[in-house]
Amino acid sequence: MENLVRQIVITIVLSFVIIKIFLTLFRKKELRAIFDTIEADYESFNNLPEDELSIVIEAIEKTQKLEKIWILIIGSASASFPLLACVLTVYSYFTENPRKYMIHETIMPFIDDKKYSSPFFEIQAVYSLYIVWLVFVGYTGFDGIFSVCILHISLKIKLFSHKLMHLMDDTDVPSVKLRIASIVRDQCDVYSFIQQIQTSFEIWLAGIFLISVVQIGMALSQTTTKGDSEVNIIYYVFAVTTAVHIYLPCYLTSDVTFNMAEVANCIYACKWESTPDSGVRRAVAIMLARAQVPTHFKAYDMLTYNMKMFVSIMQTAYSMYTLLRS
């Protein structure tokens, strides 16, 4: 049973990488449209005034920092499997019972009694390293793209929120109407971009919800097995990495929801009620009403991504852990 659970943990990870490869091919047009939108936005940012450009620079630095942290987390989790096997193997040769440790311990049918001898051990080691590299690329690539897209949405929201705060700086009515039209276009672009991302990543969003519960519960169950305690430590790293994997989209999408909610406050605080033009007041009131409608990221209109979902996933994963332990 312990061996079965161990294999399921790794099989799910590898299967999800393969699914993401097919998603990239199946959604290539939608992903290309997203990349083109981001590229066009950054090209237009070159013409922004200094105060808005500082918002863009801050967002770029945050995106780069988050991507580096994500690569470091996935790299550390992936490298921990071969590194731990290597360290334990070397260390064992300084003890009374030297032995070899596999990168991923498994029962191998027909050759299980020979798996630690050459060339079976070396073949398995090379194959395991290939799997580790494939998982690293799969999880830093596709998942990293989602983080970049969500952070870009937050950037676009902050930019037109900044414009809203200074909407009434110039009391000239025609100029105010032009700024309102520009802000409305930006707001519509954000809603359209959110829909693009949901369409492109909805299978992935549903997938990480399901696998996170299973992976965390199963990984934690492996930390208390009767096997090698040194090898079982690796599953603590695996469980923590999986928790971070589901935490990031929940946190980032919650940040988008928060920023969109703040738009209503920006509209209300822009001193729009002081303008004598009824058309401007009516337009701002419509914008205010629309901004008060909450914005959420959903997968198939069933799974709403926010911090409440993250807490729920952690609770369900712990329930699975206790079930496997019993």
CSV table of C-alpha atoms in Angstrom, one decimal:
chain,number,residue,atom,x,y,z
A,1,MET,CA,0.0,0.0,0.0
A,2,GLU,CA,2.8,2.4,0.9
A,3,ASN,CA,4.5,1.6,-2.5
A,4,LEU,CA,1.2,2.2,-4.3
A,5,VAL,CA,0.6,5.6,-2.7
A,6,ARG,CA,4.3,6.6,-3.4
A,7,GLN,CA,3.8,5.7,-7.1
A,8,ILE,CA,0.5,7.6,-7.3
A,9,VAL,CA,2.1,10.7,-6.0
A,10,ILE,CA,4.7,10.8,-8.7
A,11,THR,CA,2.3,9.5,-11.4
A,12,ILE,CA,-0.1,12.4,-10.8
A,13,VAL,CA,2.8,15.0,-11.0
A,14,LEU,CA,4.1,13.5,-14.3
A,15,SER,CA,0.6,13.1,-15.8
A,16,PHE,CA,-0.2,16.8,-15.0
A,17,VAL,CA,2.9,17.8,-16.8
A,18,ILE,CA,1.8,15.9,-19.9
A,19,ILE,CA,-1.7,17.4,-19.6
A,20,LYS,CA,-0.1,20.9,-19.6
A,21,ILE,CA,1.8,20.1,-22.7
A,22,PHE,CA,-1.4,19.1,-24.5
A,23,LEU,CA,-3.1,22.2,-23.1
A,24,THR,CA,-0.4,24.4,-24.5
A,25,LEU,CA,-1.0,22.9,-28.0
A,26,PHE,CA,-4.8,22.9,-27.7
A,27,ARG,CA,-4.9,26.5,-26.5
A,28,LYS,CA,-2.1,27.9,-28.5
A,29,LYS,CA,-4.2,30.5,-30.2
A,30,GLU,CA,-5.7,31.8,-27.0
A,31,LEU,CA,-2.2,31.8,-25.3
A,32,ARG,CA,-0.8,33.7,-28.3
A,33,ALA,CA,-3.5,36.3,-28.0
A,34,ILE,CA,-2.7,36.7,-24.3
A,35,PHE,CA,1.0,37.1,-25.1
A,36,ASP,CA,0.2,39.7,-27.9
A,37,THR,CA,-1.9,41.6,-25.5
A,38,ILE,CA,0.8,41.8,-22.8
A,39,GLU,CA,3.4,42.7,-25.4
A,40,ALA,CA,1.2,45.5,-26.8
A,41,ASP,CA,0.5,46.8,-23.3
A,42,TYR,CA,4.2,47.0,-22.4
A,43,GLU,CA,4.9,48.8,-25.7
A,44,SER,CA,2.2,51.4,-24.8
A,45,PHE,CA,3.7,51.8,-21.3
A,46,ASN,CA,6.7,53.5,-22.8
A,47,ASN,CA,4.6,56.6,-23.4
A,48,LEU,CA,3.1,56.8,-19.9
A,49,PRO,CA,3.8,59.8,-17.6
A,50,GLU,CA,6.3,59.4,-14.9
A,51,ASP,CA,3.8,58.8,-12.0
A,52,GLU,CA,2.1,55.9,-14.0
A,53,LEU,CA,5.5,54.6,-15.2
A,54,SER,CA,6.5,54.1,-11.6
A,55,ILE,CA,3.5,51.8,-11.1
A,56,VAL,CA,4.6,49.8,-14.1
A,57,ILE,CA,8.2,49.5,-12.8
A,58,GLU,CA,7.0,48.4,-9.4
A,59,ALA,CA,4.8,45.7,-11.1
A,60,ILE,CA,7.6,44.5,-13.2
A,61,GLU,CA,9.9,44.1,-10.2
A,62,LYS,CA,7.2,42.2,-8.3
A,63,THR,CA,6.6,39.9,-11.3
A,64,GLN,CA,10.3,39.2,-11.7
A,65,LYS,CA,10.7,38.6,-7.9
A,66,LEU,CA,7.8,36.2,-7.8
A,67,GLU,CA,9.0,34.2,-10.9
A,68,LYS,CA,12.4,33.8,-9.3
A,69,ILE,CA,10.9,32.6,-6.1
A,70,TRP,CA,8.7,30.2,-7.9
A,71,ILE,CA,11.6,28.8,-10.0
A,72,LEU,CA,13.7,28.5,-6.8
A,73,ILE,CA,10.8,26.6,-5.0
A,74,ILE,CA,10.2,24.1,-7.9
A,75,GLY,CA,14.0,23.8,-8.5
A,76,SER,CA,14.6,23.0,-4.8
A,77,ALA,CA,11.7,20.5,-4.7
A,78,SER,CA,12.8,18.8,-7.9
A,79,ALA,CA,16.5,18.7,-7.0
A,80,SER,CA,15.8,17.4,-3.5
A,81,PHE,CA,15.0,13.9,-4.8
A,82,PRO,CA,18.4,13.2,-6.6
A,83,LEU,CA,20.4,15.2,-4.0
A,84,LEU,CA,19.0,13.3,-1.0
A,85,ALA,CA,19.6,10.0,-2.8
A,86,CYS,CA,23.2,11.0,-3.5
A,87,VAL,CA,23.9,12.3,0.0
A,88,LEU,CA,22.4,9.2,1.7
A,89,THR,CA,24.3,6.9,-0.6
A,90,VAL,CA,27.7,8.6,0.1
A,91,TYR,CA,26.9,8.8,3.8
A,92,SER,CA,26.0,5.1,4.0
A,93,TYR,CA,29.5,4.1,2.8
A,94,PHE,CA,30.9,5.6,5.9
A,95,THR,CA,28.7,3.3,8.1
A,96,GLU,CA,28.7,-0.4,8.8
A,97,ASN,CA,25.9,-1.1,6.3
A,98,PRO,CA,26.7,0.7,3.0
A,99,ARG,CA,23.9,0.7,0.4
A,100,LYS,CA,22.5,2.5,-2.6
A,101,TYR,CA,19.5,4.8,-2.5
A,102,MET,CA,17.3,5.3,-5.5
A,103,ILE,CA,16.1,8.7,-6.6
A,104,HIS,CA,12.6,7.4,-6.3
A,105,GLU,CA,12.2,4.3,-4.3
A,106,THR,CA,9.9,1.8,-6.0
A,107,ILE,CA,9.2,-1.9,-6.2
A,108,MET,CA,10.3,-3.1,-9.7
A,109,PRO,CA,8.5,-6.2,-10.9
A,110,PHE,CA,10.7,-9.1,-12.1
A,111,ILE,CA,14.0,-7.4,-11.2
A,112,ASP,CA,13.3,-6.1,-7.7
A,113,ASP,CA,16.1,-8.2,-6.2
A,114,LYS,CA,18.5,-6.8,-8.8
A,115,LYS,CA,17.5,-3.1,-8.9
A,116,TYR,CA,20.5,-2.0,-6.8
A,117,SER,CA,23.0,-3.8,-9.1
A,118,SER,CA,24.4,-2.6,-12.4
A,119,PRO,CA,23.1,-1.7,-14.9
A,120,PHE,CA,19.6,-1.6,-13.5
A,121,PHE,CA,20.4,1.0,-10.8
A,122,GLU,CA,22.2,3.3,-13.3
A,123,ILE,CA,19.4,3.0,-15.9
A,124,GLN,CA,16.8,3.8,-13.3
A,125,ALA,CA,18.9,6.8,-12.0
A,126,VAL,CA,19.2,8.3,-15.5
A,127,TYR,CA,15.5,7.9,-16.2
A,128,SER,CA,14.6,9.5,-12.8
A,129,LEU,CA,16.8,12.5,-13.6
A,130,TYR,CA,15.0,12.9,-16.9
A,131,ILE,CA,11.6,12.8,-15.1
A,132,VAL,CA,12.9,15.4,-12.5
A,133,TRP,CA,14.0,17.7,-15.4
A,134,LEU,CA,10.7,17.3,-17.2
A,135,VAL,CA,8.7,18.1,-14.1
A,136,PHE,CA,10.9,21.2,-13.4
A,137,VAL,CA,10.3,22.6,-16.9
A,138,GLY,CA,6.6,21.8,-16.9
A,139,TYR,CA,5.9,23.4,-13.5
A,140,THR,CA,8.0,26.5,-14.0
A,141,GLY,CA,6.8,27.2,-17.5
A,142,PHE,CA,3.0,26.8,-17.7
A,143,ASP,CA,2.3,27.7,-14.1
A,144,GLY,CA,4.7,30.6,-14.3
A,145,ILE,CA,2.8,32.0,-17.3
A,146,PHE,CA,-0.4,32.1,-15.2
A,147,SER,CA,1.3,34.1,-12.5
A,148,VAL,CA,2.6,36.6,-15.0
A,149,CYS,CA,-0.9,37.0,-16.6
A,150,ILE,CA,-2.6,37.6,-13.2
A,151,LEU,CA,0.0,40.1,-12.1
A,152,HIS,CA,-0.4,41.9,-15.5
A,153,ILE,CA,-4.2,42.2,-14.8
A,154,SER,CA,-3.4,43.8,-11.4
A,155,LEU,CA,-1.1,46.2,-13.1
A,156,LYS,CA,-3.8,47.3,-15.6
A,157,ILE,CA,-6.3,47.8,-12.8
A,158,LYS,CA,-3.8,49.9,-10.8
A,159,LEU,CA,-3.2,52.1,-13.9
A,160,PHE,CA,-6.8,53.0,-14.6
A,161,SER,CA,-7.4,53.3,-10.9
A,162,HIS,CA,-4.7,55.9,-10.8
A,163,LYS,CA,-6.3,57.7,-13.7
A,164,LEU,CA,-9.6,57.7,-11.8
A,165,MET,CA,-8.0,59.3,-8.8
A,166,HIS,CA,-7.0,62.2,-11.0
A,167,LEU,CA,-10.1,62.3,-13.2
A,168,MET,CA,-11.3,65.7,-12.0
A,169,ASP,CA,-7.9,67.4,-11.8
A,170,ASP,CA,-8.8,69.3,-14.9
A,171,THR,CA,-12.4,70.7,-14.7
A,172,ASP,CA,-12.7,71.1,-18.4
A,173,VAL,CA,-15.8,69.0,-19.3
A,174,PRO,CA,-14.7,67.8,-22.7
A,175,SER,CA,-11.3,66.7,-21.3
A,176,VAL,CA,-13.0,64.9,-18.5
A,177,LYS,CA,-15.3,63.0,-20.9
A,178,LEU,CA,-12.3,62.0,-23.0
A,179,ARG,CA,-10.6,60.6,-19.8
A,180,ILE,CA,-13.7,58.8,-18.8
A,181,ALA,CA,-13.9,57.2,-22.3
A,182,SER,CA,-10.3,56.1,-22.0
A,183,ILE,CA,-10.8,54.6,-18.5
A,184,VAL,CA,-13.9,52.8,-19.6
A,185,ARG,CA,-11.9,51.2,-22.5
A,186,ASP,CA,-9.2,50.2,-20.1
A,187,GLN,CA,-11.8,48.7,-17.8
A,188,CYS,CA,-13.4,46.8,-20.6
A,189,ASP,CA,-10.0,45.5,-21.7
A,190,VAL,CA,-9.4,44.2,-18.2
A,191,TYR,CA,-12.7,42.3,-18.2
A,192,SER,CA,-11.9,40.9,-21.6
A,193,PHE,CA,-8.4,39.9,-20.6
A,194,ILE,CA,-9.7,38.1,-17.5
A,195,GLN,CA,-12.1,36.2,-19.7
A,196,GLN,CA,-9.3,35.2,-22.0
A,197,ILE,CA,-7.2,33.9,-19.1
A,198,GLN,CA,-10.1,31.9,-17.6
A,199,THR,CA,-10.8,30.3,-21.0
A,200,SER,CA,-7.1,29.4,-21.5
A,201,PHE,CA,-6.4,28.1,-18.0
A,202,GLU,CA,-9.7,26.7,-16.8
A,203,ILE,CA,-8.7,23.1,-17.3
A,204,TRP,CA,-5.4,23.8,-15.4
A,205,LEU,CA,-7.3,25.6,-12.6
A,206,ALA,CA,-9.7,22.7,-12.2
A,207,GLY,CA,-6.7,20.3,-12.3
A,208,ILE,CA,-4.6,21.9,-9.6
A,209,PHE,CA,-7.6,22.1,-7.3
A,210,LEU,CA,-8.1,18.3,-7.6
A,211,ILE,CA,-4.4,17.2,-7.5
A,212,SER,CA,-3.5,19.6,-4.6
A,213,VAL,CA,-5.9,17.8,-2.3
A,214,VAL,CA,-4.7,14.4,-3.3
A,215,GLN,CA,-1.0,15.2,-3.4
A,216,ILE,CA,-0.8,16.9,-0.1
A,217,GLY,CA,-2.8,14.2,1.7
A,218,MET,CA,-0.8,11.4,0.1
A,219,ALA,CA,2.6,13.1,0.6
A,220,LEU,CA,1.9,13.7,4.3
A,221,SER,CA,0.9,10.1,4.6
A,222,GLN,CA,4.3,9.0,3.3
A,223,THR,CA,6.1,11.0,6.0
A,224,THR,CA,4.9,8.6,8.7
A,225,THR,CA,5.5,5.3,6.9
A,226,LYS,CA,7.7,2.6,8.4
A,227,GLY,CA,10.3,2.8,5.6
A,228,ASP,CA,13.5,4.8,5.6
A,229,SER,CA,12.9,7.9,7.7
A,230,GLU,CA,15.6,9.8,5.8
A,231,VAL,CA,13.8,9.1,2.5
A,232,ASN,CA,10.4,10.0,3.9
A,233,ILE,CA,11.6,13.5,4.7
A,234,ILE,CA,11.5,14.3,1.0
A,235,TYR,CA,7.7,14.1,1.2
A,236,TYR,CA,7.5,17.0,3.6
A,237,VAL,CA,9.2,19.1,0.9
A,238,PHE,CA,6.8,17.7,-1.6
A,239,ALA,CA,3.7,18.5,0.5
A,240,VAL,CA,4.9,22.1,1.2
A,241,THR,CA,5.7,22.7,-2.5
A,242,THR,CA,2.2,21.5,-3.4
A,243,ALA,CA,0.7,23.8,-0.8
A,244,VAL,CA,2.6,26.7,-2.3
A,245,HIS,CA,1.5,25.6,-5.8
A,246,ILE,CA,-2.2,26.1,-4.9
A,247,TYR,CA,-1.5,29.1,-2.6
A,248,LEU,CA,-0.1,31.3,-5.4
A,249,PRO,CA,-3.1,31.2,-7.8
A,250,CYS,CA,-5.5,31.7,-4.8
A,251,TYR,CA,-3.5,34.6,-3.5
A,252,LEU,CA,-2.9,36.3,-6.9
A,253,THR,CA,-6.6,36.0,-8.0
A,254,SER,CA,-7.7,37.3,-4.6
A,255,ASP,CA,-5.4,40.3,-5.2
A,256,VAL,CA,-7.2,41.0,-8.5
A,257,THR,CA,-10.5,40.8,-6.7
A,258,PHE,CA,-9.3,43.3,-4.1
A,259,ASN,CA,-7.9,45.7,-6.7
A,260,MET,CA,-11.1,45.6,-8.6
A,261,ALA,CA,-13.1,46.3,-5.4
A,262,GLU,CA,-10.8,49.3,-4.8
A,263,VAL,CA,-11.8,50.8,-8.1
A,264,ALA,CA,-15.2,51.7,-6.6
A,265,ASN,CA,-13.4,53.6,-3.9
A,266,CYS,CA,-11.2,55.4,-6.4
A,267,ILE,CA,-14.3,56.5,-8.4
A,268,TYR,CA,-16.1,57.7,-5.3
A,269,ALA,CA,-13.1,59.7,-4.1
A,270,CYS,CA,-12.4,61.5,-7.4
A,271,LYS,CA,-14.7,64.5,-6.5
A,272,TRP,CA,-17.0,63.7,-9.4
A,273,GLU,CA,-20.0,65.1,-7.6
A,274,SER,CA,-18.6,68.6,-7.9
A,275,THR,CA,-18.8,68.8,-11.7
A,276,PRO,CA,-21.8,70.7,-13.0
A,277,ASP,CA,-22.2,68.5,-16.1
A,278,SER,CA,-24.9,65.9,-15.7
A,279,GLY,CA,-23.5,63.7,-18.4
A,280,VAL,CA,-20.2,63.3,-16.5
A,281,ARG,CA,-22.0,62.6,-13.2
A,282,ARG,CA,-24.2,60.0,-15.0
A,283,ALA,CA,-21.2,58.3,-16.6
A,284,VAL,CA,-19.3,58.1,-13.3
A,285,ALA,CA,-22.4,56.7,-11.5
A,286,ILE,CA,-22.6,53.9,-14.1
A,287,MET,CA,-18.9,53.2,-13.7
A,288,LEU,CA,-19.3,53.1,-9.9
A,289,ALA,CA,-22.2,50.7,-10.2
A,290,ARG,CA,-20.2,48.4,-12.4
A,291,ALA,CA,-17.1,48.5,-10.2
A,292,GLN,CA,-19.2,47.3,-7.2
A,293,VAL,CA,-19.9,44.0,-8.9
A,294,PRO,CA,-17.2,41.6,-7.5
A,295,THR,CA,-14.7,40.1,-9.9
A,296,HIS,CA,-13.7,36.5,-9.4
A,297,PHE,CA,-11.6,33.9,-11.2
A,298,LYS,CA,-13.6,30.7,-11.7
A,299,ALA,CA,-13.0,27.3,-13.3
A,300,TYR,CA,-16.0,26.1,-15.2
A,301,ASP,CA,-18.2,28.5,-13.2
A,302,MET,CA,-17.9,26.1,-10.2
A,303,LEU,CA,-14.6,26.7,-8.5
A,304,THR,CA,-14.0,30.3,-7.3
A,305,TYR,CA,-10.3,31.0,-6.7
A,306,ASN,CA,-9.7,33.0,-3.5
A,307,MET,CA,-8.1,32.5,-0.1
A,308,LYS,CA,-11.2,30.7,1.2
A,309,MET,CA,-10.6,28.0,-1.4
A,310,PHE,CA,-7.0,27.6,-0.2
A,311,VAL,CA,-8.2,27.1,3.4
A,312,SER,CA,-10.8,24.6,2.2
A,313,ILE,CA,-8.2,22.7,0.2
A,314,MET,CA,-5.9,22.5,3.2
A,315,GLN,CA,-8.7,21.2,5.4
A,316,THR,CA,-9.7,18.6,2.8
A,317,ALA,CA,-6.1,17.5,2.3
A,318,TYR,CA,-5.6,17.0,6.1
A,319,SER,CA,-8.8,14.9,6.2
A,320,MET,CA,-7.4,12.7,3.4
A,321,TYR,CA,-4.1,12.4,5.4
A,322,THR,CA,-6.0,11.2,8.5
A,323,LEU,CA,-8.0,8.8,6.4
A,324,LEU,CA,-4.8,7.3,4.9
A,325,ARG,CA,-3.2,7.1,8.3
A,326,SER,CA,-6.2,5.2,9.8
